[in-house]
């Protein structure tokens, strides 16, 4: 699974309402995919594409 930090629609599904990254059990990702998602979310937050905190 290739995860791009610019794909905000996919990354927004991987974070909850508070803005935290969902765990592997809840998201259904493999370990390698979860590492890629985590890195992409952190990069998107740094680039101001995603918020650090939710509502």
PDB file of C-alpha atoms in Angstrom:
ATOM      1  CA  UNK A   1       0.000   0.000   0.000  1.00  0.00           C
ATOM      2  CA  UNK A   2       1.524   3.282  -1.132  1.00  0.00           C
ATOM      3  CA  UNK A   3       0.515   6.236   0.997  1.00  0.00           C
ATOM      4  CA  UNK A   4       1.175   9.771  -0.197  1.00  0.00           C
ATOM      5  CA  UNK A   5       1.199  12.688   2.228  1.00  0.00           C
ATOM      6  CA  UNK A   6      -0.712  14.787  -0.330  1.00  0.00           C
ATOM      7  CA  UNK A   7      -3.676  12.378  -0.342  1.00  0.00           C
ATOM      8  CA  UNK A   8      -5.644  14.184   2.358  1.00  0.00           C
ATOM      9  CA  UNK A   9      -8.830  12.213   1.722  1.00  0.00           C
ATOM     10  CA  UNK A  10      -7.140   8.915   2.607  1.00  0.00           C
ATOM     11  CA  UNK A  11      -5.214  10.351   5.543  1.00  0.00           C
ATOM     12  CA  UNK A  12      -8.300  11.958   7.055  1.00  0.00           C
ATOM     13  CA  UNK A  13      -9.849   8.468   7.264  1.00  0.00           C
ATOM     14  CA  UNK A  14      -6.848   7.305   9.280  1.00  0.00           C
ATOM     15  CA  UNK A  15      -7.211   9.926  12.032  1.00  0.00           C
ATOM     16  CA  UNK A  16     -10.051  10.216  14.536  1.00  0.00           C
ATOM     17  CA  UNK A  17     -12.065  13.258  15.570  1.00  0.00           C
ATOM     18  CA  UNK A  18      -9.451  14.358  18.083  1.00  0.00           C
ATOM     19  CA  UNK A  19      -6.779  14.319  15.380  1.00  0.00           C
ATOM     20  CA  UNK A  20      -4.971  11.214  16.652  1.00  0.00           C
ATOM     21  CA  UNK A  21      -3.744   8.486  14.321  1.00  0.00           C
ATOM     22  CA  UNK A  22      -5.872   5.353  14.586  1.00  0.00           C
ATOM     23  CA  UNK A  23      -4.194   2.115  15.613  1.00  0.00           C
ATOM     24  CA  UNK A  24      -3.639  -0.925  13.442  1.00  0.00           C
ATOM     25  CA  UNK A  25      -6.504  -2.882  14.938  1.00  0.00           C
ATOM     26  CA  UNK A  26      -9.023  -0.174  14.185  1.00  0.00           C
ATOM     27  CA  UNK A  27      -7.722   0.826  10.746  1.00  0.00           C
ATOM     28  CA  UNK A  28      -6.997  -2.720   9.558  1.00  0.00           C
ATOM     29  CA  UNK A  29      -3.543  -1.908   8.165  1.00  0.00           C
ATOM     30  CA  UNK A  30      -0.531  -4.157   8.160  1.00  0.00           C
ATOM     31  CA  UNK A  31       2.528  -3.098  10.132  1.00  0.00           C
ATOM     32  CA  UNK A  32       4.341  -1.762   7.070  1.00  0.00           C
ATOM     33  CA  UNK A  33       1.248   0.132   5.915  1.00  0.00           C
ATOM     34  CA  UNK A  34       0.741   1.590   9.382  1.00  0.00           C
ATOM     35  CA  UNK A  35       4.324   2.896   9.429  1.00  0.00           C
ATOM     36  CA  UNK A  36       3.735   4.504   6.031  1.00  0.00           C
ATOM     37  CA  UNK A  37       0.463   6.061   7.214  1.00  0.00           C
ATOM     38  CA  UNK A  38       2.105   7.426  10.356  1.00  0.00           C
ATOM     39  CA  UNK A  39       4.957   8.988   8.400  1.00  0.00           C
ATOM     40  CA  UNK A  40       2.549  10.471   5.840  1.00  0.00           C
ATOM     41  CA  UNK A  41       0.273  11.951   8.516  1.00  0.00           C
ATOM     42  CA  UNK A  42       3.230  13.509  10.329  1.00  0.00           C
ATOM     43  CA  UNK A  43       4.566  14.963   7.078  1.00  0.00           C
ATOM     44  CA  UNK A  44       1.118  16.310   6.127  1.00  0.00           C
ATOM     45  CA  UNK A  45       0.791  17.935   9.550  1.00  0.00           C
ATOM     46  CA  UNK A  46       4.204  19.568   9.168  1.00  0.00           C
ATOM     47  CA  UNK A  47       3.222  20.877   5.720  1.00  0.00           C
ATOM     48  CA  UNK A  48      -0.041  22.251   7.244  1.00  0.00           C
ATOM     49  CA  UNK A  49      -2.260  19.983   5.139  1.00  0.00           C
ATOM     50  CA  UNK A  50      -3.728  18.322   8.242  1.00  0.00           C
ATOM     51  CA  UNK A  51      -4.375  19.828  11.668  1.00  0.00           C
ATOM     52  CA  UNK A  52      -2.394  18.660  14.689  1.00  0.00           C
ATOM     53  CA  UNK A  53      -5.518  18.618  16.874  1.00  0.00           C
ATOM     54  CA  UNK A  54      -9.163  17.894  16.075  1.00  0.00           C
ATOM     55  CA  UNK A  55     -12.235  19.772  17.073  1.00  0.00           C
TER      56      UNK A  55
END
